[in-house]
Coordinates of C-alpha atoms in Angstrom, one line a residue:
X1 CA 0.0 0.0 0.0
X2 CA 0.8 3.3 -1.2
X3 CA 1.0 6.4 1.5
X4 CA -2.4 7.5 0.9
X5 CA -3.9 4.1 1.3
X6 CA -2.2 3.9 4.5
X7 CA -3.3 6.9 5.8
X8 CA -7.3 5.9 5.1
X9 CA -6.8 2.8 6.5
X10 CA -5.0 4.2 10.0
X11 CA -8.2 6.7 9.8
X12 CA -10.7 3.6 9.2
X13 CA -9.4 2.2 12.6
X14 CA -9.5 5.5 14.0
X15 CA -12.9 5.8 13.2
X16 CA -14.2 2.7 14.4
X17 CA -12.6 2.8 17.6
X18 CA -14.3 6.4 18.1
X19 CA -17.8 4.7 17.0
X20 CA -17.4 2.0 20.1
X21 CA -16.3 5.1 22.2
X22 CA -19.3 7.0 21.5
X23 CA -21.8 4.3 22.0
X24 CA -20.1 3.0 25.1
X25 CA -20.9 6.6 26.5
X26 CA -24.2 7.0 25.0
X27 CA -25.5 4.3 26.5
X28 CA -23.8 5.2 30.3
X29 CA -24.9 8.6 30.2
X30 CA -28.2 8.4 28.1
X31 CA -27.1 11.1 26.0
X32 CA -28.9 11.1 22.3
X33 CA -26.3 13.5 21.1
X34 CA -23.6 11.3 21.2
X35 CA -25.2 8.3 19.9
X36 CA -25.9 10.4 16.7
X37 CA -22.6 11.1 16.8
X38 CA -21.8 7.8 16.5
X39 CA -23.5 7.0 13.4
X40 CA -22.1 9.8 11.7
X41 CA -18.5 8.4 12.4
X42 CA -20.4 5.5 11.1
X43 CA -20.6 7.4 7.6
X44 CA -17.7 8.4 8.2
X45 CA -16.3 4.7 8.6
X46 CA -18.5 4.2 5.2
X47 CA -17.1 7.0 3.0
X48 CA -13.3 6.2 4.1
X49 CA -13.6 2.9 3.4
X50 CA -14.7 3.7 -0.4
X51 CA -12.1 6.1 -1.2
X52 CA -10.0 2.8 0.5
X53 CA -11.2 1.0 -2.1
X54 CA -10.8 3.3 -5.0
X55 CA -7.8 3.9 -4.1
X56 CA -6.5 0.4 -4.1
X57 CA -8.6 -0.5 -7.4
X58 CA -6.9 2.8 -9.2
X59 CA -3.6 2.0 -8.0
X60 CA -3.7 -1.9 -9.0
X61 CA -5.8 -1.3 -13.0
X62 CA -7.5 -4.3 -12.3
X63 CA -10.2 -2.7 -14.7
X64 CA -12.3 -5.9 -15.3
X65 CA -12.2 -5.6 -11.6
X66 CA -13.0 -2.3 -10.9
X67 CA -16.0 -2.2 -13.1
X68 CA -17.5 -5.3 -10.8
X69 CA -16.6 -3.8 -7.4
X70 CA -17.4 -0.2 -9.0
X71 CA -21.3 -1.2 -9.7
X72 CA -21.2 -2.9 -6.4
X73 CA -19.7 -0.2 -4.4
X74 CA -22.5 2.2 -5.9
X75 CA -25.2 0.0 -4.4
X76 CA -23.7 -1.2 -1.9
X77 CA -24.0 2.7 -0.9
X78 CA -27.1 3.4 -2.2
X79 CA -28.4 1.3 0.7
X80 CA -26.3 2.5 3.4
X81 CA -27.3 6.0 2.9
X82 CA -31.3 4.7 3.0
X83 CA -30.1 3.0 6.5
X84 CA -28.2 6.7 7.3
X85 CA -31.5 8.5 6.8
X86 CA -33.4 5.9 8.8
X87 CA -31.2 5.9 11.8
X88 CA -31.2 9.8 11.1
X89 CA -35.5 9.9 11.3
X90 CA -34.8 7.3 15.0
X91 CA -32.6 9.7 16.6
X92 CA -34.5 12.8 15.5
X93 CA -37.6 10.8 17.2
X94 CA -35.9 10.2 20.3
X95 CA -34.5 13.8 20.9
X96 CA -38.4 15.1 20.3
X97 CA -39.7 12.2 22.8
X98 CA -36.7 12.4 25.3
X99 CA -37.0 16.4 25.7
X100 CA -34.7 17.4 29.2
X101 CA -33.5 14.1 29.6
X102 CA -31.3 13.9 32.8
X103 CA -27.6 12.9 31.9
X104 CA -25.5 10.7 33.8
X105 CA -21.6 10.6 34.4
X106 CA -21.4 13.6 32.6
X107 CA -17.9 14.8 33.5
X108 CA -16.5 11.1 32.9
X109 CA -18.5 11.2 29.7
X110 CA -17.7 14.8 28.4
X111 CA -13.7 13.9 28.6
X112 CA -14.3 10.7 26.5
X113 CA -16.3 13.3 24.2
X114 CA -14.0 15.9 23.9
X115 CA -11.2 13.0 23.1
X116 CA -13.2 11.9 20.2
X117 CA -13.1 15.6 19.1
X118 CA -9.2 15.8 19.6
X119 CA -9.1 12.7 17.6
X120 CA -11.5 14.3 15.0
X121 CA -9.0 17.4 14.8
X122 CA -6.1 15.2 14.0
X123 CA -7.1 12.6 11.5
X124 CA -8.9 15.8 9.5
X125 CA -5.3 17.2 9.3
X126 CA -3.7 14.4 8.7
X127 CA -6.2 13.7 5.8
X128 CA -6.0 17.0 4.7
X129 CA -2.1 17.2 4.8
X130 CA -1.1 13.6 3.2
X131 CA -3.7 14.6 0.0
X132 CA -2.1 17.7 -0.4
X133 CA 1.5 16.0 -0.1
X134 CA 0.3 13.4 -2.9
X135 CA -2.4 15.4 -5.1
X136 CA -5.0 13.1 -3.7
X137 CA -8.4 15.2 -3.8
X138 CA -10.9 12.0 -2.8
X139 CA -8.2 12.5 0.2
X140 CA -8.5 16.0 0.7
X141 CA -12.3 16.0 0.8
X142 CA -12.6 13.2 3.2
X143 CA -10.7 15.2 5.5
X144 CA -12.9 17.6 4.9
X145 CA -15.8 15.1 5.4
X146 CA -13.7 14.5 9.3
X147 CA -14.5 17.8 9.8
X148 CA -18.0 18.3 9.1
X149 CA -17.5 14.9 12.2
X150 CA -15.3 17.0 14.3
X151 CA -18.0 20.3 14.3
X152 CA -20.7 17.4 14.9
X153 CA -18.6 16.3 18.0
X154 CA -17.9 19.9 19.3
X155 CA -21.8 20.5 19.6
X156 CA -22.4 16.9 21.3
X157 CA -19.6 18.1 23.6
X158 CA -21.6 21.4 24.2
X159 CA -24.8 19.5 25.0
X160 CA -23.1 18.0 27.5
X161 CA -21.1 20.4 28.9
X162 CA -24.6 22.4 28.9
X163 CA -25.9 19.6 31.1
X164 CA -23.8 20.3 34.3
X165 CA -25.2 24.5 34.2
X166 CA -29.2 22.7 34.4
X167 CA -29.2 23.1 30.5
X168 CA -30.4 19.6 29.8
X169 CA -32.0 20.7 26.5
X170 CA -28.7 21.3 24.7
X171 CA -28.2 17.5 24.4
X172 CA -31.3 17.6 22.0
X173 CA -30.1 20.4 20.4
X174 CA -27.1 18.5 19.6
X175 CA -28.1 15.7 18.9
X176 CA -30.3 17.4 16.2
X177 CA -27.1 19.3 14.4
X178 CA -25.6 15.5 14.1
X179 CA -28.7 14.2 12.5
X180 CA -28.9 17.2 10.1
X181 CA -25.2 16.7 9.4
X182 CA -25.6 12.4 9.4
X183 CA -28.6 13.2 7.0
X184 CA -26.3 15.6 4.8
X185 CA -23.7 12.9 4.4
X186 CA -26.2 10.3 3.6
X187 CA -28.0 12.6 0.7
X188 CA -24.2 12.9 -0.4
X189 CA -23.4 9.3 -0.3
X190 CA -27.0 8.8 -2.1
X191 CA -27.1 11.4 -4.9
X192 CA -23.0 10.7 -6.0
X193 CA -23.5 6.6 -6.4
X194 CA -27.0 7.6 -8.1
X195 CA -25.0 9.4 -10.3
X196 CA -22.7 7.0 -11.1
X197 CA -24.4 4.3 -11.2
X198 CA -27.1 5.6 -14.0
X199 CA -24.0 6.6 -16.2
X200 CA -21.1 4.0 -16.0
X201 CA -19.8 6.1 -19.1
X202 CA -18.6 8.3 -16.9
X203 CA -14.8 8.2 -15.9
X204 CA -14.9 6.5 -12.2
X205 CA -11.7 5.9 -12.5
X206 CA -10.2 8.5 -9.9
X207 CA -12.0 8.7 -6.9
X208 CA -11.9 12.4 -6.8
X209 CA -15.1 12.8 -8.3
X210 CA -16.9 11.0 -5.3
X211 CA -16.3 13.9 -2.9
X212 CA -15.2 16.9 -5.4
X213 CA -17.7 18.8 -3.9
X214 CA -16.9 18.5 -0.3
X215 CA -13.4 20.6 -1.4
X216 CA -15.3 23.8 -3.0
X217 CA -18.0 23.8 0.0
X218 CA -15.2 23.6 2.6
X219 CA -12.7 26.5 3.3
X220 CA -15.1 29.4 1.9
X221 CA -17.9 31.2 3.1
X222 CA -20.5 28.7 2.2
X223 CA -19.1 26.9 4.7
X224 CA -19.8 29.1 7.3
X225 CA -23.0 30.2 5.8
X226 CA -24.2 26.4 5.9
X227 CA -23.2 25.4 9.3
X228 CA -24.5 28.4 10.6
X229 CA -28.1 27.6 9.0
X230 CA -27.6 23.8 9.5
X231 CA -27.4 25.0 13.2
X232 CA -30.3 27.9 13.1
X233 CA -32.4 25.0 12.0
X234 CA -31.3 22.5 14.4
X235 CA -31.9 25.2 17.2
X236 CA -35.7 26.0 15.8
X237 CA -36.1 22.4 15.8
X238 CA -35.3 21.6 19.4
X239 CA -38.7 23.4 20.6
X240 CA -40.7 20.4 19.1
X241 CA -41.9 18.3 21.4
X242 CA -44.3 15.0 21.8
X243 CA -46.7 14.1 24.6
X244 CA -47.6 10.0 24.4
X245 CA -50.8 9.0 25.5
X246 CA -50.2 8.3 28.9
X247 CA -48.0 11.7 29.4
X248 CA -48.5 15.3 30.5
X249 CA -46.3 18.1 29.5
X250 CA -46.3 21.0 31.6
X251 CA -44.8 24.2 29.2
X252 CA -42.4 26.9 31.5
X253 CA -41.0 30.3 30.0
X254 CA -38.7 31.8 32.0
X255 CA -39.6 29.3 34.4
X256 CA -42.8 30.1 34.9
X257 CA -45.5 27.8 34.3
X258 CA -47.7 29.1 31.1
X259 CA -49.4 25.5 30.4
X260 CA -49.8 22.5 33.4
X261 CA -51.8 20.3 30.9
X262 CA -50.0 19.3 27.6
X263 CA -52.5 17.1 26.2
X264 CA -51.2 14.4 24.1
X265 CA -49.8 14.9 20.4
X266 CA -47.4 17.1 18.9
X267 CA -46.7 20.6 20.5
X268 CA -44.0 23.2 20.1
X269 CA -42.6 25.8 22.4
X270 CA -39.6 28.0 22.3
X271 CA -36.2 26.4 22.1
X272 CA -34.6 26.9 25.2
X273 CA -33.3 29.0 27.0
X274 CA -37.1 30.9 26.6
X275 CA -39.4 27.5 27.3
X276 CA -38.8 24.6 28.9
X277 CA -41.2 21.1 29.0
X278 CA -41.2 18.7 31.1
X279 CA -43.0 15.6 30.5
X280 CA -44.8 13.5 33.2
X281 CA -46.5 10.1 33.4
X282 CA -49.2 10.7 35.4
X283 CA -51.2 7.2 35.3
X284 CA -48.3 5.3 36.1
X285 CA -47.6 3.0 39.3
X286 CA -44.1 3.5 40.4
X287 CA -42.1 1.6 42.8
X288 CA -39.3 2.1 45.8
X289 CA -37.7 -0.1 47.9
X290 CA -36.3 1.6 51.1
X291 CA -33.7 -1.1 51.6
X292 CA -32.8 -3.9 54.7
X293 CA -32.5 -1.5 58.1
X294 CA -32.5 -2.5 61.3
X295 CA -35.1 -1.0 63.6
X296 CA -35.5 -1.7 67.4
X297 CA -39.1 -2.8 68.7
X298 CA -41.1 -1.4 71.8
X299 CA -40.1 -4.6 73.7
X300 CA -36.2 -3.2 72.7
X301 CA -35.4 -6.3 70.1
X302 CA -33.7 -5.9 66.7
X303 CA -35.7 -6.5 64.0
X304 CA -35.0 -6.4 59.9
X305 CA -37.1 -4.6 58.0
X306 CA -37.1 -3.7 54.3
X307 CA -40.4 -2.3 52.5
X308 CA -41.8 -1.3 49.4
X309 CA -43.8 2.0 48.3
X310 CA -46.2 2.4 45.6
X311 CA -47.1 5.4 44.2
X312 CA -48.6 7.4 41.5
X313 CA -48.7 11.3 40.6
X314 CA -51.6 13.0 41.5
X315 CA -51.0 16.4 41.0
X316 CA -48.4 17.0 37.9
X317 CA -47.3 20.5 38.8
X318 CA -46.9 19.8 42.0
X319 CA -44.9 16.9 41.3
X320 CA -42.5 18.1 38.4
X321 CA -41.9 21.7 40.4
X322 CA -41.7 21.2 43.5
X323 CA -39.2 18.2 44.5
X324 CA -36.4 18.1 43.3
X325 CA -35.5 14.5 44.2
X326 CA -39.1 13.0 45.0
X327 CA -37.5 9.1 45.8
X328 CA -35.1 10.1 48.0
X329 CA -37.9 12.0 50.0
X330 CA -39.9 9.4 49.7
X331 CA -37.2 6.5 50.9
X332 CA -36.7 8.8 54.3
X333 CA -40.8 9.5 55.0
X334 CA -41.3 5.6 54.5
X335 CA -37.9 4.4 56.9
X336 CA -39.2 7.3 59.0
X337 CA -43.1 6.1 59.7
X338 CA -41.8 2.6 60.2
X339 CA -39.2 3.1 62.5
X340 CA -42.4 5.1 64.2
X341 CA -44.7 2.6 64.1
X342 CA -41.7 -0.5 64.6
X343 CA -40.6 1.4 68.2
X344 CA -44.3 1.1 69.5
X345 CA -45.1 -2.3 68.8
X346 CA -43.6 -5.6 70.5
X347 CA -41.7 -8.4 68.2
X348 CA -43.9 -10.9 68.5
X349 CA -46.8 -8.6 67.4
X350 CA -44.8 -7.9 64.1
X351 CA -43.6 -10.9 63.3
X352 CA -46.9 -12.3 63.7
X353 CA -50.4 -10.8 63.0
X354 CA -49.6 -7.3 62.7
X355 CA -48.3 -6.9 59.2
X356 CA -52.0 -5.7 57.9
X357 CA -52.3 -3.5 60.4
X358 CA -48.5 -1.6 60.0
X359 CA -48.3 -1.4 56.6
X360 CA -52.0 0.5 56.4
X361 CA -49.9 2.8 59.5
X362 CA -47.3 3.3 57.4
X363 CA -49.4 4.5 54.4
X364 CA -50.8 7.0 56.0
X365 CA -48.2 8.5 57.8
X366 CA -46.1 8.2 54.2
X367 CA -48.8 9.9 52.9
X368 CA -48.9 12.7 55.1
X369 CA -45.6 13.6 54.9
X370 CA -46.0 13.7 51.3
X371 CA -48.9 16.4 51.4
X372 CA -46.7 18.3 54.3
X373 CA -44.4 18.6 51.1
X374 CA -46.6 19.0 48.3
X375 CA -45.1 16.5 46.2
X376 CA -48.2 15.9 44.3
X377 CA -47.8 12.0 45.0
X378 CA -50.5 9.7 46.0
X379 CA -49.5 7.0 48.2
X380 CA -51.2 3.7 46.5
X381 CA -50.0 1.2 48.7
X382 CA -46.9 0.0 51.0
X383 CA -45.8 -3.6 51.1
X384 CA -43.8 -4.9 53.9
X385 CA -41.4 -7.2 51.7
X386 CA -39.0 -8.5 54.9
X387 CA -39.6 -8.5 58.6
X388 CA -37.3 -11.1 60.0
X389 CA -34.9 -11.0 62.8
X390 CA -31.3 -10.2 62.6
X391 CA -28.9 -13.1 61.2
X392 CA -27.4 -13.2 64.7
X393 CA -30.6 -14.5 66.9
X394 CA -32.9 -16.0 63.9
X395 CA -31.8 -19.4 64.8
X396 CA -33.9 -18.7 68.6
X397 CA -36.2 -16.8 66.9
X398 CA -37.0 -20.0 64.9
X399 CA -36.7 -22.3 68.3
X400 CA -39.4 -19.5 69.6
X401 CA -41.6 -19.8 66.6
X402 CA -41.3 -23.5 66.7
X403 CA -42.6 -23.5 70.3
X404 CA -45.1 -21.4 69.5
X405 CA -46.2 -23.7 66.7
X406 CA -46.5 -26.4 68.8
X407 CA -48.2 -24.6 71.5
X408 CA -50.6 -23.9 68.9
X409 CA -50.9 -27.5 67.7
X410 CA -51.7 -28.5 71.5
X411 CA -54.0 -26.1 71.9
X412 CA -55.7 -27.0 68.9
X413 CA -56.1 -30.7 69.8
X414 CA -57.6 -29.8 73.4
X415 CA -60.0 -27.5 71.5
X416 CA -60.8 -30.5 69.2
X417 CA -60.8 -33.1 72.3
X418 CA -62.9 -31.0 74.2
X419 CA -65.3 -30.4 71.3
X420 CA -65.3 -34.6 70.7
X421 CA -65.9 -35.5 74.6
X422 CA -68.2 -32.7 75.6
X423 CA -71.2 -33.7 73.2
X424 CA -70.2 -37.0 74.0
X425 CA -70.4 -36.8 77.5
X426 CA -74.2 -34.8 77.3
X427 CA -75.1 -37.5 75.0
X428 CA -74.1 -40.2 77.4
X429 CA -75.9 -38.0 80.5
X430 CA -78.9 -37.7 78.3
X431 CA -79.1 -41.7 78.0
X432 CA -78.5 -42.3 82.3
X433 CA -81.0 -39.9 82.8
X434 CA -83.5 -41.1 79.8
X435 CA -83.0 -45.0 81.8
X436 CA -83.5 -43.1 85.2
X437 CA -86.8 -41.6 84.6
X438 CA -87.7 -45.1 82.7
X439 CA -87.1 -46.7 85.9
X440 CA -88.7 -44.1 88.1
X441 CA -91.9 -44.7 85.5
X442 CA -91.5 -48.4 86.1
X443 CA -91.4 -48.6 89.9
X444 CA -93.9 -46.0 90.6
X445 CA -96.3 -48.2 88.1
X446 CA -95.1 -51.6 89.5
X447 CA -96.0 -49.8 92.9
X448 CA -99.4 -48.5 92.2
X449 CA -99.8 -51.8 90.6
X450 CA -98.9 -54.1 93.3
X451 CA -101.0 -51.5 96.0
X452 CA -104.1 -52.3 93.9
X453 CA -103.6 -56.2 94.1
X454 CA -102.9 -56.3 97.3
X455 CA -106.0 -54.2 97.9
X456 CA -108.0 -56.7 95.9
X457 CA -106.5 -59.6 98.0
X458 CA -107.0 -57.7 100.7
X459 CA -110.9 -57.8 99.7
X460 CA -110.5 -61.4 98.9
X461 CA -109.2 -62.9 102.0
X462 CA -111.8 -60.6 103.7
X463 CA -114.7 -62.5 101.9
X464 CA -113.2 -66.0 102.4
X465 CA -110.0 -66.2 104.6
X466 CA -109.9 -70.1 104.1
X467 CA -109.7 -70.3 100.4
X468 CA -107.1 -67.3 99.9
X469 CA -105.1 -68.4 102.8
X470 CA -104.6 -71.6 101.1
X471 CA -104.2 -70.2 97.7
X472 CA -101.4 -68.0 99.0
X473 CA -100.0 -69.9 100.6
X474 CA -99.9 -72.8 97.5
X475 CA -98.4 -69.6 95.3
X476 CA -95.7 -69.0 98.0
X477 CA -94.9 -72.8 98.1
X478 CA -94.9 -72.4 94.2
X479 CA -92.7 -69.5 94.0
X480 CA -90.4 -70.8 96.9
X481 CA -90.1 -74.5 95.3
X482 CA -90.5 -74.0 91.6
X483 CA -88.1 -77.0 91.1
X484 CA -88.2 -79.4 94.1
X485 CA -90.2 -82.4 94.0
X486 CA -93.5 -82.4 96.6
X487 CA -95.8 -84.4 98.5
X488 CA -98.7 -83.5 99.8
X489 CA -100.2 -85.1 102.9
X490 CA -103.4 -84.9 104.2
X491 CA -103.9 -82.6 107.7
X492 CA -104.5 -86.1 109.7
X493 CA -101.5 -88.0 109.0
X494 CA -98.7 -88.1 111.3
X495 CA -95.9 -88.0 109.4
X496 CA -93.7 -89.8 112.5
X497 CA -95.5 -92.7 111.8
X498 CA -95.8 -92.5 108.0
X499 CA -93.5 -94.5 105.5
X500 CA -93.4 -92.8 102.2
X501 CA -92.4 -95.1 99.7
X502 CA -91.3 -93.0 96.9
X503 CA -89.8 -94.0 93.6
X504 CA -87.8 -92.4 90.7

């Protein structure tokens, strides 16, 4: 490889390496400005690498060759530049929905940024210098085309610069000069392969005809002129702004609020510094855990406890004005009412059937303490998520629950013996005194029965004491000696001198 095909591909690697850079920090710090700045370098990547390859094919006269890749190449980038304007319409559609977006690790992130510009600076020169040394214009105007990258990096760098001073809208604002500038290069990248590809006739030869343009726009006043409108535009632009459905935008100039109900749709305001919008889901349920922390109980024992709070926005001014950090107020008020509510109950109490009852305590006392602040939050709900003892004493705590557990199970087996026995015992008092009052029935009957036969007798042996003397007394005999064997004498025999003769 000659020296200029050396110096695109030391730029190619350049380029790629700044492309990870800027989406490794577009996606720490959120920043849509830098991740269009990405996908320009991405063009940039694209554009480099076809002067690469002109450069090889011119410098080798393959020229069965370089008609094939030549036709290729033209389609090849007819298709990248439709992708360029469709990744140009996503991060214009992210800057309108993402308006004031808060930036993370900015200062970490604004030195990676303002290396990628350094590194801009230098491979434009370098560009621009080795295509002077050799007469290489393709060369020359893809330094140029670094440029146009390096001006693109110098407003992401603003944007985030802009950030730290509360300017969070000049992230938008940048990344809308990279789309303009990404969309630029892609109409380039489009109209030139167009070009060449509906007339082959044409000398393709020399690269220098793919970006002869770039080298009359740059270095004049057009220059200026175009960046400066390129930027006007992009500036204009920035005061668009989209509520979704489930949104509200509340519209401040100067700071002071003009509209607190954005409906949904498309809206514009002034770019900032004049308006500001900040856009708020109002209908949605958002959650915070306050974390593991270890509160003491009225009957002084330790005791883990780690909740979570539900909540939704009730009034939107309120709640995008006046708080400036809304979770971290709300992570104190909720460790606050619980540590309340905790310090007045006893262990067993918490750990057992009072969960209900301190997480309805802690709502409202959450709750109350938002109001005090006019946060503009309703409180929808707080969920005790752990209350367990320390790690130190939850091996008694579990001999304690244990022994509760079977306290409860003997406790529930008297309640179930005592409910078997009791009905059992009535039933079986029931049936004695159910035989009792049988008896009583009987006796007194057998009684009155036996009084009126003896009365009868009575009446009997009255009438004729011979005959019922004798007939008692045969019944008596009878009863006495059911089963002995008898004789019966007369009343004149002596039975000194009698001999009974009896046989079997």
């Amino acid at each position: 490889m000659g020296r200029k095909e050396k110096t695109i591909f030391i730029t190619i690697i350049a380029n790629i390496i700044l492309i990870i850079l800027r989406f490794f920090l577009a996606n720490l710090s959120g920043s849509i400005g830098l991740a269009a700045n990405a996908w320009h370098s991405f063009s940039d990547v694209f554009v480099s690498s076809v002067v690469f390859l002109g450069l090889l094919i011119t410098r080798f006269g393959a020229n069965k060759l370089k008609k094939i890749v030549g036709k290729t190449e033209h389609i090849l980038a007819i298709f990248v530049s439709m992708f360029i304007f469709f990744m140009g319409f996503e991060i214009l559609s992210d800057a309108l929905n993402n308006d004031g977006t808060e930036l993370k690790y900015v200062p970490f992130v604004a030195t990676g940024a303002f290396v990628g510009v350094i590194i801009n600076y230098f491979m434009a020169r370098y560009k621009i210098y080795v295509g002077e040394q050799t007469g290489s214009q393709s060369l020359i105007a893809d330094g140029y085309h670094s440029k146009m990258d390096m001006y693109c990096s110098i407003a992401v760098l603003v944007g985030l610069l802009g950030s730290l001073f509360g300017m969070s809208s000049l992230d938008k604002i940048a990344a809308i000069v990279a789309m303009v500038l990404l969309m630029i290069a892609g109409y380039e990248i489009l109209i030139s392969n167009l070009r060449m590809l509906l007339h082959p006739h044409e000398d393709i030869s020399e690269t220098e005809h793919f970006h002869h343009h770039h080298s009359n726009f740059h270095g004049s006043k057009k220059m200026y002129i175009g960046v400066g409108s390129i930027l006007t535009v992009a500036y204009i632009l920035s005061g668009i702004y989209i509520v979704n459905w489930d949104e509200t935008g509340i519209v401040r100039r100067f700071g002071a609020v003009i509209n607190a109900n954005a409906a949904p749709g498309i809206h514009y305001r002034l770019p900032t510094p004049f308006e500001q919008v900040t856009l708020v889901k109002k209908d949605n349920i958002r959650k915070i855990d306050t974390g593991q922390q270890e509160l003491l109980t009225g009957d002084t024992n330790l005791l883990n406890v780690n909740m979570s709070v539900h909540y939704k926005v009730d009034n939107v001014e309120n709640y995008a004005l006046n708080i400036n950090n809304l979770d971290t107020l709300i992570r104190v008020g909720a460790t606050t009412s619980i540590r309340n509510i905790v310090g007045r109950e006893s262990i067993d109490y918490l750990l057992t059937e009072g969960k209900a009852d301190v997480e309805k305590q802690a709502q409202i006392l959450l709750q109350d303490v938002m109001n005090k602040n006019g946060t503009g939050v309703r409180i929808v709900g707080v969920q005790l998520v752990e209350v367990a003892p320390p790690e130190s004493v939850k091996a008694s705590f579990q001999d304690l629950a244990s022994a509760r557990q079977d306290r409860a199970i003997y406790i529930n087996e008297a309640i179930a013996y005592k409910n078997t026995i009791i009905p059992q015992a009535n039933a079986e008092a029931y049936t004695q005194i159910a035989i009792a009052e049988g008896y009583k029935d009987k006796k007194i009957k057998t009684a009155e029965g036996d009084a009126v036969m003896f009365a009868e007798k009575q009446s009997a042996y009255a009438e004729s004491k011979g005959v019922t003397e004798f007939r008692m007394y045969m019944e008596a005999m009878d009863k006495i000696l059911p089963n002995v064997q008898k004789i019966l004498l007369g009343g004149n025999v002596k039975i000194d001198n009698a001999e009974l003769w009896i046989s079997k």
